[in-house]
């Protein structure tokens, strides 16, 4: 965590968008890579780079499979990722309340 209590892995704008989008799904649900890419309007390379950092932190699970002969990648927020996002939003709300007061 940074001095402000904001997780630097999540705090990067692109990763925050990824985590927030996956957090909106019911626990255990997955989103396909192309669907997430389209929702966030990110290039495949940019999204892959940020997903790798989130996966390395244990925040996102990546499932690679095949649908027929076509490879498919599905993404989900892990329990650790969901908890980190909740901690992040709590810390951010605390900072915003402090700035307003």
PDB file of C-alpha atoms in Angstrom:
ATOM      1  CA  UNK A   1       0.000   0.000   0.000  1.00  0.00           C
ATOM      2  CA  UNK A   2       1.100   3.547  -0.635  1.00  0.00           C
ATOM      3  CA  UNK A   3       1.292   6.185   2.096  1.00  0.00           C
ATOM      4  CA  UNK A   4      -2.282   7.190   1.329  1.00  0.00           C
ATOM      5  CA  UNK A   5      -3.459   3.605   1.837  1.00  0.00           C
ATOM      6  CA  UNK A   6      -4.315   3.163  -1.827  1.00  0.00           C
ATOM      7  CA  UNK A   7      -3.158  -0.117  -3.342  1.00  0.00           C
ATOM      8  CA  UNK A   8      -0.736   0.844  -6.159  1.00  0.00           C
ATOM      9  CA  UNK A   9      -1.655  -2.271  -8.149  1.00  0.00           C
ATOM     10  CA  UNK A  10      -5.288  -1.142  -8.340  1.00  0.00           C
ATOM     11  CA  UNK A  11      -4.629   2.607  -8.356  1.00  0.00           C
ATOM     12  CA  UNK A  12      -3.328   2.720 -11.942  1.00  0.00           C
ATOM     13  CA  UNK A  13      -6.286   4.062 -13.969  1.00  0.00           C
ATOM     14  CA  UNK A  14      -6.511   1.190 -16.458  1.00  0.00           C
ATOM     15  CA  UNK A  15      -6.251  -1.464 -13.733  1.00  0.00           C
ATOM     16  CA  UNK A  16      -8.836   0.358 -11.633  1.00  0.00           C
ATOM     17  CA  UNK A  17     -11.247   0.185 -14.579  1.00  0.00           C
ATOM     18  CA  UNK A  18     -10.558  -3.544 -15.014  1.00  0.00           C
ATOM     19  CA  UNK A  19     -11.044  -4.329 -11.324  1.00  0.00           C
ATOM     20  CA  UNK A  20     -14.167  -2.161 -11.022  1.00  0.00           C
ATOM     21  CA  UNK A  21     -15.715  -3.854 -14.059  1.00  0.00           C
ATOM     22  CA  UNK A  22     -14.975  -7.354 -12.769  1.00  0.00           C
ATOM     23  CA  UNK A  23     -16.163  -6.385  -9.259  1.00  0.00           C
ATOM     24  CA  UNK A  24     -19.560  -5.496 -10.736  1.00  0.00           C
ATOM     25  CA  UNK A  25     -20.041  -9.157 -11.686  1.00  0.00           C
ATOM     26  CA  UNK A  26     -21.566 -11.559  -9.181  1.00  0.00           C
ATOM     27  CA  UNK A  27     -18.906 -13.477  -7.232  1.00  0.00           C
ATOM     28  CA  UNK A  28     -17.605 -16.356  -9.317  1.00  0.00           C
ATOM     29  CA  UNK A  29     -18.832 -15.011 -12.663  1.00  0.00           C
ATOM     30  CA  UNK A  30     -16.371 -14.573 -15.507  1.00  0.00           C
ATOM     31  CA  UNK A  31     -16.087 -12.208 -18.445  1.00  0.00           C
ATOM     32  CA  UNK A  32     -14.457 -13.084 -21.743  1.00  0.00           C
ATOM     33  CA  UNK A  33     -11.329 -11.188 -22.748  1.00  0.00           C
ATOM     34  CA  UNK A  34     -12.943  -9.742 -25.915  1.00  0.00           C
ATOM     35  CA  UNK A  35     -16.014  -8.591 -23.959  1.00  0.00           C
ATOM     36  CA  UNK A  36     -13.858  -6.862 -21.321  1.00  0.00           C
ATOM     37  CA  UNK A  37     -11.689  -5.338 -24.043  1.00  0.00           C
ATOM     38  CA  UNK A  38     -14.773  -3.935 -25.772  1.00  0.00           C
ATOM     39  CA  UNK A  39     -16.346  -2.649 -22.534  1.00  0.00           C
ATOM     40  CA  UNK A  40     -13.165  -0.808 -21.583  1.00  0.00           C
ATOM     41  CA  UNK A  41     -12.217   0.240 -25.133  1.00  0.00           C
ATOM     42  CA  UNK A  42      -8.633  -0.941 -24.629  1.00  0.00           C
ATOM     43  CA  UNK A  43      -6.221  -2.540 -27.073  1.00  0.00           C
ATOM     44  CA  UNK A  44      -5.540  -6.241 -26.581  1.00  0.00           C
ATOM     45  CA  UNK A  45      -1.897  -5.548 -25.729  1.00  0.00           C
ATOM     46  CA  UNK A  46      -2.694  -2.861 -23.168  1.00  0.00           C
ATOM     47  CA  UNK A  47      -5.372  -4.984 -21.509  1.00  0.00           C
ATOM     48  CA  UNK A  48      -3.064  -8.026 -21.435  1.00  0.00           C
ATOM     49  CA  UNK A  49      -0.305  -6.027 -19.750  1.00  0.00           C
ATOM     50  CA  UNK A  50      -2.610  -4.789 -16.992  1.00  0.00           C
ATOM     51  CA  UNK A  51      -4.238  -8.191 -16.537  1.00  0.00           C
ATOM     52  CA  UNK A  52      -0.809  -9.772 -16.063  1.00  0.00           C
ATOM     53  CA  UNK A  53      -0.047  -7.345 -13.210  1.00  0.00           C
ATOM     54  CA  UNK A  54      -3.426  -8.032 -11.608  1.00  0.00           C
ATOM     55  CA  UNK A  55      -2.935 -11.781 -12.021  1.00  0.00           C
ATOM     56  CA  UNK A  56       0.579 -11.579 -10.514  1.00  0.00           C
ATOM     57  CA  UNK A  57      -0.935  -9.816  -7.482  1.00  0.00           C
ATOM     58  CA  UNK A  58      -3.517 -12.590  -7.150  1.00  0.00           C
ATOM     59  CA  UNK A  59      -6.409 -10.223  -7.884  1.00  0.00           C
ATOM     60  CA  UNK A  60      -7.611 -11.729 -11.163  1.00  0.00           C
ATOM     61  CA  UNK A  61      -7.904 -15.319 -12.310  1.00  0.00           C
ATOM     62  CA  UNK A  62      -7.354 -16.093 -15.975  1.00  0.00           C
ATOM     63  CA  UNK A  63      -8.885 -19.243 -17.446  1.00  0.00           C
ATOM     64  CA  UNK A  64      -7.763 -20.289 -20.911  1.00  0.00           C
ATOM     65  CA  UNK A  65      -9.892 -22.830 -22.720  1.00  0.00           C
ATOM     66  CA  UNK A  66     -11.089 -23.747 -26.181  1.00  0.00           C
ATOM     67  CA  UNK A  67     -14.529 -23.427 -27.688  1.00  0.00           C
ATOM     68  CA  UNK A  68     -14.253 -25.977 -30.437  1.00  0.00           C
ATOM     69  CA  UNK A  69     -10.896 -25.147 -31.974  1.00  0.00           C
ATOM     70  CA  UNK A  70     -11.015 -21.493 -31.006  1.00  0.00           C
ATOM     71  CA  UNK A  71      -9.021 -20.410 -27.933  1.00  0.00           C
ATOM     72  CA  UNK A  72     -10.997 -18.461 -25.348  1.00  0.00           C
ATOM     73  CA  UNK A  73      -9.848 -16.525 -22.276  1.00  0.00           C
ATOM     74  CA  UNK A  74     -12.114 -15.796 -19.318  1.00  0.00           C
ATOM     75  CA  UNK A  75     -11.397 -13.421 -16.456  1.00  0.00           C
ATOM     76  CA  UNK A  76     -12.748 -13.200 -12.934  1.00  0.00           C
ATOM     77  CA  UNK A  77     -11.961 -11.250  -9.801  1.00  0.00           C
ATOM     78  CA  UNK A  78     -10.553 -13.526  -7.094  1.00  0.00           C
ATOM     79  CA  UNK A  79     -11.619 -13.335  -3.449  1.00  0.00           C
ATOM     80  CA  UNK A  80      -8.308 -11.586  -2.772  1.00  0.00           C
ATOM     81  CA  UNK A  81      -9.006  -9.138  -5.608  1.00  0.00           C
ATOM     82  CA  UNK A  82     -12.513  -8.407  -4.369  1.00  0.00           C
ATOM     83  CA  UNK A  83     -11.182  -7.786  -0.858  1.00  0.00           C
ATOM     84  CA  UNK A  84      -8.402  -5.536  -2.195  1.00  0.00           C
ATOM     85  CA  UNK A  85     -10.947  -3.543  -4.221  1.00  0.00           C
ATOM     86  CA  UNK A  86     -13.183  -3.121  -1.158  1.00  0.00           C
ATOM     87  CA  UNK A  87     -10.166  -1.944   0.871  1.00  0.00           C
ATOM     88  CA  UNK A  88      -9.212   0.413  -1.965  1.00  0.00           C
ATOM     89  CA  UNK A  89     -12.676   1.993  -2.160  1.00  0.00           C
ATOM     90  CA  UNK A  90     -12.800   2.349   1.632  1.00  0.00           C
ATOM     91  CA  UNK A  91      -9.393   4.077   1.664  1.00  0.00           C
ATOM     92  CA  UNK A  92     -10.420   6.337  -1.224  1.00  0.00           C
ATOM     93  CA  UNK A  93     -13.665   7.329   0.526  1.00  0.00           C
ATOM     94  CA  UNK A  94     -11.704   8.114   3.694  1.00  0.00           C
ATOM     95  CA  UNK A  95      -9.299  10.315   1.733  1.00  0.00           C
ATOM     96  CA  UNK A  96     -12.148  12.129   0.001  1.00  0.00           C
ATOM     97  CA  UNK A  97     -13.967  12.759   3.275  1.00  0.00           C
ATOM     98  CA  UNK A  98     -10.742  14.113   4.776  1.00  0.00           C
ATOM     99  CA  UNK A  99     -10.213  16.420   1.810  1.00  0.00           C
ATOM    100  CA  UNK A 100     -13.763  17.747   2.079  1.00  0.00           C
ATOM    101  CA  UNK A 101     -13.511  18.462   5.786  1.00  0.00           C
TER     102      UNK A 101
END
